[in-house]
Short mmCIF file of C-alpha atoms in Angstrom, two decimals:
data_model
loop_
_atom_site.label_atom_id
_atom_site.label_comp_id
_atom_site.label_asym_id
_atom_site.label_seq_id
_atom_site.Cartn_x
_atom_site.Cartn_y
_atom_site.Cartn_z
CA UNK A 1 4.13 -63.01 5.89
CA UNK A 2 6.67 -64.53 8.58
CA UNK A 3 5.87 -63.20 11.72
CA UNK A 4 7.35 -63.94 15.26
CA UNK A 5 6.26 -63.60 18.74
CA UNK A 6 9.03 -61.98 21.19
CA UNK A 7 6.37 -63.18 24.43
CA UNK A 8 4.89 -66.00 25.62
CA UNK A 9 2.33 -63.63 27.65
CA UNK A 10 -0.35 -64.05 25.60
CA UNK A 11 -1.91 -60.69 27.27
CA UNK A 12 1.27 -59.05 26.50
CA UNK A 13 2.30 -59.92 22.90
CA UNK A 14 4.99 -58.16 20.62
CA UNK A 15 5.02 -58.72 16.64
CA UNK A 16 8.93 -58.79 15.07
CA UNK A 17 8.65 -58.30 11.73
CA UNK A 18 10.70 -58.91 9.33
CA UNK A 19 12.05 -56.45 6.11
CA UNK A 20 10.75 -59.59 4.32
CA UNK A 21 6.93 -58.12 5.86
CA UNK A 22 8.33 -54.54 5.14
CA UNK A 23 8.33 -56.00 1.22
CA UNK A 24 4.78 -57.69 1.31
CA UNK A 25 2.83 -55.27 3.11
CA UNK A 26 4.12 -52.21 1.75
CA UNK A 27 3.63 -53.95 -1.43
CA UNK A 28 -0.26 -53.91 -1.21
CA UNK A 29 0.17 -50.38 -0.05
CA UNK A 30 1.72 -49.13 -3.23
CA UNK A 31 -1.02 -51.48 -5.15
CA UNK A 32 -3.62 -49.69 -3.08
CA UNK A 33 -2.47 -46.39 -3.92
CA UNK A 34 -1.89 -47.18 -7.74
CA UNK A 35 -5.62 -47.78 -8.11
CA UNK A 36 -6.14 -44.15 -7.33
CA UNK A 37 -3.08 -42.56 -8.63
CA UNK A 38 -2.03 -44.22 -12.28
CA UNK A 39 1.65 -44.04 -13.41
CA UNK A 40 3.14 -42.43 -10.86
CA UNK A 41 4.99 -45.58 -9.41
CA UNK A 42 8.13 -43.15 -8.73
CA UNK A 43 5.92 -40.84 -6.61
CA UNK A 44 4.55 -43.44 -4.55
CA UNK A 45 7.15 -45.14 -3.73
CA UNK A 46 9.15 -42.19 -2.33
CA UNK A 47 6.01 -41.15 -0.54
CA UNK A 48 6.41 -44.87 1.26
CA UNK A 49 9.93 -44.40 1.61
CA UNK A 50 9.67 -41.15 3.52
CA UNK A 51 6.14 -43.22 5.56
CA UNK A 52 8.91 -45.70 6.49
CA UNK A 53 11.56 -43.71 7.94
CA UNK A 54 9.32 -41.49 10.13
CA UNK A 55 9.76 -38.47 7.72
CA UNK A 56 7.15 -35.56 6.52
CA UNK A 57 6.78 -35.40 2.41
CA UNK A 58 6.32 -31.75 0.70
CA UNK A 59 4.53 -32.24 -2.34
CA UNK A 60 5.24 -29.96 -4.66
CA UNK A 61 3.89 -29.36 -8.33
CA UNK A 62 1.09 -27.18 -10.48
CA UNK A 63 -2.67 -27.74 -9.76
CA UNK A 64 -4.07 -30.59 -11.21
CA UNK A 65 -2.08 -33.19 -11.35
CA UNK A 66 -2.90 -35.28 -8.28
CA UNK A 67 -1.23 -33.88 -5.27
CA UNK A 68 -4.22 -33.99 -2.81
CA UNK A 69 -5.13 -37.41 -4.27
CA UNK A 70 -1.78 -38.88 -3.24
CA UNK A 71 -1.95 -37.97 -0.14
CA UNK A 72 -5.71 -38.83 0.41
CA UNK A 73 -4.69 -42.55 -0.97
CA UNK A 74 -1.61 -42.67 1.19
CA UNK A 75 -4.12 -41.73 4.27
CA UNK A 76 -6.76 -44.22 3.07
CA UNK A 77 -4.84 -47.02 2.63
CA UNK A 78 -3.59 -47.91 6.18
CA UNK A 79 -6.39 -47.90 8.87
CA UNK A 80 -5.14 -45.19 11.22
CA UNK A 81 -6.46 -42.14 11.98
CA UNK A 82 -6.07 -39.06 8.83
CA UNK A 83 -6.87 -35.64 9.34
CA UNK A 84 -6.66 -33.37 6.38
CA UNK A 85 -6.69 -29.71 6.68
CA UNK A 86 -7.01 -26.97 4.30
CA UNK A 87 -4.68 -23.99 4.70
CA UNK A 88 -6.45 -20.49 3.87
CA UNK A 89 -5.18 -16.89 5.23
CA UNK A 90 -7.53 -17.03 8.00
CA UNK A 91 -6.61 -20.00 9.64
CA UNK A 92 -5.21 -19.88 13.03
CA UNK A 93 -2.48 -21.89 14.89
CA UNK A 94 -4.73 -22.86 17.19
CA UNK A 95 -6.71 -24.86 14.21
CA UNK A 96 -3.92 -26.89 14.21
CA UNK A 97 -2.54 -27.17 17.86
CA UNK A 98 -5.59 -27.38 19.64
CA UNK A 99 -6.75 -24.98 22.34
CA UNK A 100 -8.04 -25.12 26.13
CA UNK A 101 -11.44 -24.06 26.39
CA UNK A 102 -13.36 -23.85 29.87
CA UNK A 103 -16.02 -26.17 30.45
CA UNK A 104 -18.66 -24.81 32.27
CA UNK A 105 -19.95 -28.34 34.08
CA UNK A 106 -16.79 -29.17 35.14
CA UNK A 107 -15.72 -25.53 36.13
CA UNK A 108 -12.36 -26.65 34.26
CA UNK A 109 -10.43 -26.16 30.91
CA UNK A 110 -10.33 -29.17 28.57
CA UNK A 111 -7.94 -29.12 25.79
CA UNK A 112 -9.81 -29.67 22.27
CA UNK A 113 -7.01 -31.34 19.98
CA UNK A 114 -6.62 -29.49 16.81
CA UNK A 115 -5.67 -30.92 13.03
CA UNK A 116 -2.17 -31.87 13.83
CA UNK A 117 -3.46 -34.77 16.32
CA UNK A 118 -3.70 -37.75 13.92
CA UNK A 119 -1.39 -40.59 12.64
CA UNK A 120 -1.30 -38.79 8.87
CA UNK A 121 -2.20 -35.17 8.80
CA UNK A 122 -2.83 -33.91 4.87
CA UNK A 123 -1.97 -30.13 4.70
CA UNK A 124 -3.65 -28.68 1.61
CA UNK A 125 -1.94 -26.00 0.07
CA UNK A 126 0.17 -24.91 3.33
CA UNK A 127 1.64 -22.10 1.51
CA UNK A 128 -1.89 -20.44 1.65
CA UNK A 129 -1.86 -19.97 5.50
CA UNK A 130 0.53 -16.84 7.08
CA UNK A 131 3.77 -18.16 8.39
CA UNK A 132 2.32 -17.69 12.31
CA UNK A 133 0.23 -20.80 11.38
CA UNK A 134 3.11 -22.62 9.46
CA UNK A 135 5.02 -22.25 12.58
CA UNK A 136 2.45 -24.14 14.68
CA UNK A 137 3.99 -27.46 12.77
CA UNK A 138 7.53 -26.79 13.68
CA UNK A 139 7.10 -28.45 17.53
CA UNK A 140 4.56 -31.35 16.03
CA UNK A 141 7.21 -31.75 13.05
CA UNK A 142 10.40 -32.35 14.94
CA UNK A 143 9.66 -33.42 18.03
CA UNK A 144 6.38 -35.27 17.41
CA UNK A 145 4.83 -33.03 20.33
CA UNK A 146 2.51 -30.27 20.72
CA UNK A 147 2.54 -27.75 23.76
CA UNK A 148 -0.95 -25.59 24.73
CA UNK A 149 -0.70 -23.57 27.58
CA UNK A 150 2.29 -25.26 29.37
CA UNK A 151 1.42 -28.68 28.59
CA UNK A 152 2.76 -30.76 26.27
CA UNK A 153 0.77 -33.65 24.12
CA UNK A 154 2.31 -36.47 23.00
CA UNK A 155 1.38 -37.31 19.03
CA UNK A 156 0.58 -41.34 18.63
CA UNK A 157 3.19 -42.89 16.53
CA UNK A 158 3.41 -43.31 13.27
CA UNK A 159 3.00 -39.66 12.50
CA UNK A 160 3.56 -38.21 9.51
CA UNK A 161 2.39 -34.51 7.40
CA UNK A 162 2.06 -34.95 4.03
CA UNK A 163 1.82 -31.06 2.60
CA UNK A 164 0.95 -29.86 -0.99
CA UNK A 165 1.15 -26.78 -2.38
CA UNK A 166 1.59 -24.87 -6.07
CA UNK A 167 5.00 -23.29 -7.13
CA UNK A 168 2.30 -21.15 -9.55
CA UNK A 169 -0.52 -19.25 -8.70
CA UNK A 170 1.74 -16.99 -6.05
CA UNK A 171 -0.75 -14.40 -5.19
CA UNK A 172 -2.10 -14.17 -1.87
CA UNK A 173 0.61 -17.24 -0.50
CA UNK A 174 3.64 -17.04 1.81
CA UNK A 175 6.14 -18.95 0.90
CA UNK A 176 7.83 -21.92 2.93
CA UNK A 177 10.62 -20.82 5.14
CA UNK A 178 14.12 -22.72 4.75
CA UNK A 179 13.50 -23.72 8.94
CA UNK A 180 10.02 -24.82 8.09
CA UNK A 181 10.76 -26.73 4.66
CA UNK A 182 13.82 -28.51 6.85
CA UNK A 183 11.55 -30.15 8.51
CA UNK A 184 10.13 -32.08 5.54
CA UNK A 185 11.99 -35.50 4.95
CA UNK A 186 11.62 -35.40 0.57
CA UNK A 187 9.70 -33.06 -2.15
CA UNK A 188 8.49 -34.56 -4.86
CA UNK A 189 6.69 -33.58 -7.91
CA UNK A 190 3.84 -35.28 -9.80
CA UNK A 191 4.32 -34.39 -13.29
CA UNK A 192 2.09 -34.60 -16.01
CA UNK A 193 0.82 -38.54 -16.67
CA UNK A 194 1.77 -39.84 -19.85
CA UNK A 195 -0.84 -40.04 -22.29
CA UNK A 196 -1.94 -43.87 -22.02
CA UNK A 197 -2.04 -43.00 -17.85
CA UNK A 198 -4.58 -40.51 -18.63
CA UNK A 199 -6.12 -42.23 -20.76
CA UNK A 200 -6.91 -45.17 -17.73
CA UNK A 201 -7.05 -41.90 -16.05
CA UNK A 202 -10.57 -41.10 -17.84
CA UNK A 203 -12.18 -44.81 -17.77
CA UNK A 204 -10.91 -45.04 -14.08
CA UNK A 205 -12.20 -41.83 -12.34
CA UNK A 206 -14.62 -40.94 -14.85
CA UNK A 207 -17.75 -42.40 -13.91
CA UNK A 208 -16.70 -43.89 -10.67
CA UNK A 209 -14.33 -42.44 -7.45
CA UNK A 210 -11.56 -44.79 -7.01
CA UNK A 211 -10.90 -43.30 -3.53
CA UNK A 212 -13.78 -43.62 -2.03
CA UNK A 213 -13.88 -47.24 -2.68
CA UNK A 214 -10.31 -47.86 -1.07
CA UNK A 215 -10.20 -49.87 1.66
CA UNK A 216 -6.95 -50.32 3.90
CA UNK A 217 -4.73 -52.77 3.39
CA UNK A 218 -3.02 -52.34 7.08
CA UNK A 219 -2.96 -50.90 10.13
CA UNK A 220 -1.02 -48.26 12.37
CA UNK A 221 0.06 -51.64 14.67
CA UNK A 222 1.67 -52.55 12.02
CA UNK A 223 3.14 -49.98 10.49
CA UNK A 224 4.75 -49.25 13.56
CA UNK A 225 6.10 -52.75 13.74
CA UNK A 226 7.29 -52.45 9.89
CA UNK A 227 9.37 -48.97 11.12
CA UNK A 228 11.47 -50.66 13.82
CA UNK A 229 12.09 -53.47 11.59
CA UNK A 230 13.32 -50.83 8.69
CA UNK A 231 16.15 -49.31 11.09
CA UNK A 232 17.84 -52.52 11.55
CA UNK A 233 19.09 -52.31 7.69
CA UNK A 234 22.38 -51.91 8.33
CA UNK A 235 24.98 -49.11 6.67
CA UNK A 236 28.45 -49.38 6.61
CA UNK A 237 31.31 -46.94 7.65
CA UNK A 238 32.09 -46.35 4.12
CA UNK A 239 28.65 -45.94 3.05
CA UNK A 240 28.05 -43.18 5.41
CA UNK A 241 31.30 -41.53 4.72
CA UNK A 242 30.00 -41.08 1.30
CA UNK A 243 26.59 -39.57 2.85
CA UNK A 244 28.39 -37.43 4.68
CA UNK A 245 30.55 -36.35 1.50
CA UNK A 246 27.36 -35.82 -0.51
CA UNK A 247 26.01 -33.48 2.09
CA UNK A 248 29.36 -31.50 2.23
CA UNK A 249 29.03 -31.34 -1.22
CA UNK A 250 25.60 -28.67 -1.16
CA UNK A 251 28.07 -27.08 1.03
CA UNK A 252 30.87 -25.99 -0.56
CA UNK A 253 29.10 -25.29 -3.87
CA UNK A 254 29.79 -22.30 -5.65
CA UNK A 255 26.36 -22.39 -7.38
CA UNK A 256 24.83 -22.49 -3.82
CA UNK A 257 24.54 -20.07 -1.04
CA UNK A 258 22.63 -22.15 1.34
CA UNK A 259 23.72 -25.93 1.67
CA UNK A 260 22.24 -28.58 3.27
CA UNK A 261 21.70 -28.89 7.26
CA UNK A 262 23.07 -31.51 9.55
CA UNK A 263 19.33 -32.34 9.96
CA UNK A 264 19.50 -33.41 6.21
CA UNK A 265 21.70 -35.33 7.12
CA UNK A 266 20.15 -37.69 9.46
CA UNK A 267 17.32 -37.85 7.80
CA UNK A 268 18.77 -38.57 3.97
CA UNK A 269 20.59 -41.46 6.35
CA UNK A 270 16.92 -42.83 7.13
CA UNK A 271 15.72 -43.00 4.02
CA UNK A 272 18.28 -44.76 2.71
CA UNK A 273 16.94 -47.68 4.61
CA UNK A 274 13.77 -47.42 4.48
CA UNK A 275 14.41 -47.65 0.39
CA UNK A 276 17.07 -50.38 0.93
CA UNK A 277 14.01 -52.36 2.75
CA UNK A 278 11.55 -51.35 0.33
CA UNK A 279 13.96 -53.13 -2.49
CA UNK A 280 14.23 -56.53 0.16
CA UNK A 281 17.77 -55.66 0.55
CA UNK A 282 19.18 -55.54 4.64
CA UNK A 283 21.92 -53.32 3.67
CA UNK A 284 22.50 -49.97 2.34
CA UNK A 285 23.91 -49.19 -1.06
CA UNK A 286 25.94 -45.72 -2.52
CA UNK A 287 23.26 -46.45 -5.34
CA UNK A 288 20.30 -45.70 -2.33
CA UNK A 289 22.43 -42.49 -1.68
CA UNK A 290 22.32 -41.02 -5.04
CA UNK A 291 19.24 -41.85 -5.63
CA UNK A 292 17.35 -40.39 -2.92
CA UNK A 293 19.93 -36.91 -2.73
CA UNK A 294 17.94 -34.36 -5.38
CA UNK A 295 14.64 -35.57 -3.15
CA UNK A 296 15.82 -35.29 0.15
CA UNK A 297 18.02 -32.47 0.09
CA UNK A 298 17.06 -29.69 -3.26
CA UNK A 299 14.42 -28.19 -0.93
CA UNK A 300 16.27 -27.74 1.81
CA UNK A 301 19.05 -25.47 -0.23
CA UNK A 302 19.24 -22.02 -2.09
CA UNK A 303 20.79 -21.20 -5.32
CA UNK A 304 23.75 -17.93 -5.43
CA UNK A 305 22.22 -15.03 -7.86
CA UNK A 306 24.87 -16.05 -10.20
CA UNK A 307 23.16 -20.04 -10.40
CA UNK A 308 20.00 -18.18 -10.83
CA UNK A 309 21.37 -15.73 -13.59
CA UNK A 310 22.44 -18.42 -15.34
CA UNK A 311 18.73 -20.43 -14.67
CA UNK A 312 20.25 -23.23 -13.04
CA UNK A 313 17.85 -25.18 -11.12
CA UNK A 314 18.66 -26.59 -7.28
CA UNK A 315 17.82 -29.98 -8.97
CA UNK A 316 20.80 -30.08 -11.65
CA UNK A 317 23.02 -28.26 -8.79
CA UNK A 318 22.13 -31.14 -6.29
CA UNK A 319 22.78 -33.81 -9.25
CA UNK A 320 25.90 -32.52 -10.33
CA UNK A 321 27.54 -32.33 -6.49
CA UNK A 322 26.20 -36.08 -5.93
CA UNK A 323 28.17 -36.62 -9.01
CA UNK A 324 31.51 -35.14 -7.90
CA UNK A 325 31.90 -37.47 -4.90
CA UNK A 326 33.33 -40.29 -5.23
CA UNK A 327 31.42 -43.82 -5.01
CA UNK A 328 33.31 -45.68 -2.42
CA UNK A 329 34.19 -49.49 -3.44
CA UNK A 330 31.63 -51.82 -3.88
CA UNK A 331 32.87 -55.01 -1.37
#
């Protein structure tokens, strides 16, 4: 790893890194997180993807198949501070924002930090908690802040809410709404492993817990560093005029009657480099564009009755208008 030192202060330091670092240390990341979650290589690299760019990841698939685990592994594998919180009908905003309680020695209030206050915050099952608590992670979300009684907190950098939750199993959950799913960078689903992954699967977690004998492989410092160095990837005029196209795309689609936000936008933009960096390239790609539009923006849009009539799925919607721009020239 090549790093370089901006200062000659030696009590005042700052660590450039390079996308060359963004390759090697996200590398033992991934490597880290593969010995917990097995063939899902896809998965986990999107979840590093969204890590990089500063995003939140909704992931989204039936019970079972490792959604909690990815997270956990994500958490566990860089040495910064994870909360994980389990959403149930009862729980109250407060859980999550914190709340000011009065402190009889000190005859004052002191402000007990809730859920949300940590570098990587695992919601389990968020669809399980009544949208008054959902909407206590709009603030932390978007603005990486939190206010309590007229004061706002400050949430340490990086800072990022990985979410599950089960399109099954409906009962007694309240749905995601389109403001509150906006806010999450990429969905991704799990999927069933293939047969030989399960079968490593049963020799791997069947005696033994993989995660709990994960150690991290970096730290929040770092990370930090590795973020700065991912916006530098640079994206040309054209490239972004073919963002921008995509995006219009959701828009104007008949087969939609919600497209995707401005905020989509922006943040399909940053994940494009954060996967250009993750592939060692310093430049940005149409190919990074398509690849990452179904992830970053099918979430974020709504089918028309007559898409749904016909059971077309936001996925094959969001593939086909990707499909009907056209790739700008390749120079």
């Amino acid at each position: 790893m090549s790093l370089s030192y901006e200062n000659t202060d030696l009590d005042d330091v700052t660590t450039t890194y390079s996308l060359g670092d963004v390759v090697s240390v996200m590398g033992e990341v991934r490597s880290a997180i593969e010995s917990v979650i097995e063939g899902k290589r896809a998965s986990v690299d999107l979840a590093l993807v969204v890590l990089l760019a500063e995003g939140h990841l909704l992931v989204e698939d039936v019970p079972g198949v490792g959604k909690t685990m990815l997270a956990k592994a994500l958490g566990r594998s860089i040495a910064c501070s994870v909360r994980r919180v389990q959403f149930t009908p009862d729980l109250l905003p407060s859980d999550i924002t914190g709340v000011s309680i009065f402190n009889q020695e000190t005859r004052d209030f002191e402000f007990k930090p809730g859920g949300i206050f940590a570098n990587i915050v695992v919601g389990d099952e968020i669809n399980r908690a009544s949208p008054k608590t959902q909407s206590a992670l709009l603030e932390s979300m978007e603005e990486r802040q939190v206010s309590v009684d007229g004061t706002t907190y400050l949430l340490e950098a990086p800072f990022m809410v990985v979410a599950t939750q089960n399109p099954i199993e409906m009962e007694g959950t309240y749905p995601l709404p389109e403001a509150q799913r906006d806010r999450f960078m990429a969905r991704i689903q799990m999927g069933y492993p293939t047969p030989t992954a399960e079968l490593d699967m049963l020799d791997s977690h069947g005696t033994t817990d993989p995660l709990a004998a994960l150690t991290p492989v970096t730290d929040a410092e770092t990370l930090r560093g590795l973020i700065d160095a991912v916006k530098t990837v640079y994206v040309s005029p054209a490239v972004k005029q073919y963002l921008v196209q995509v995006v219009n795309a959701t828009r104007s689609s008949r087969e939609l009657r919600l497209g995707a936000s401005p905020r989509a936008t922006l943040q399909l933009l940053r994940a494009t480099r954060a996967y250009a960096a993750l592939a060692g390239r310093d430049y940005v790609t149409p190919d990074d564009v398509a690849a990452l539009g179904v992830a970053v923006l099918a979430h974020r849009v709504l089918p028309s009755t007559d898409a749904q009539l016909a059971r077309r799925t936001v996925t094959d919607i969001i593939a086909q208008a990707i499909s009907s721009v056209h790739l700008p020239d390749r120079r």
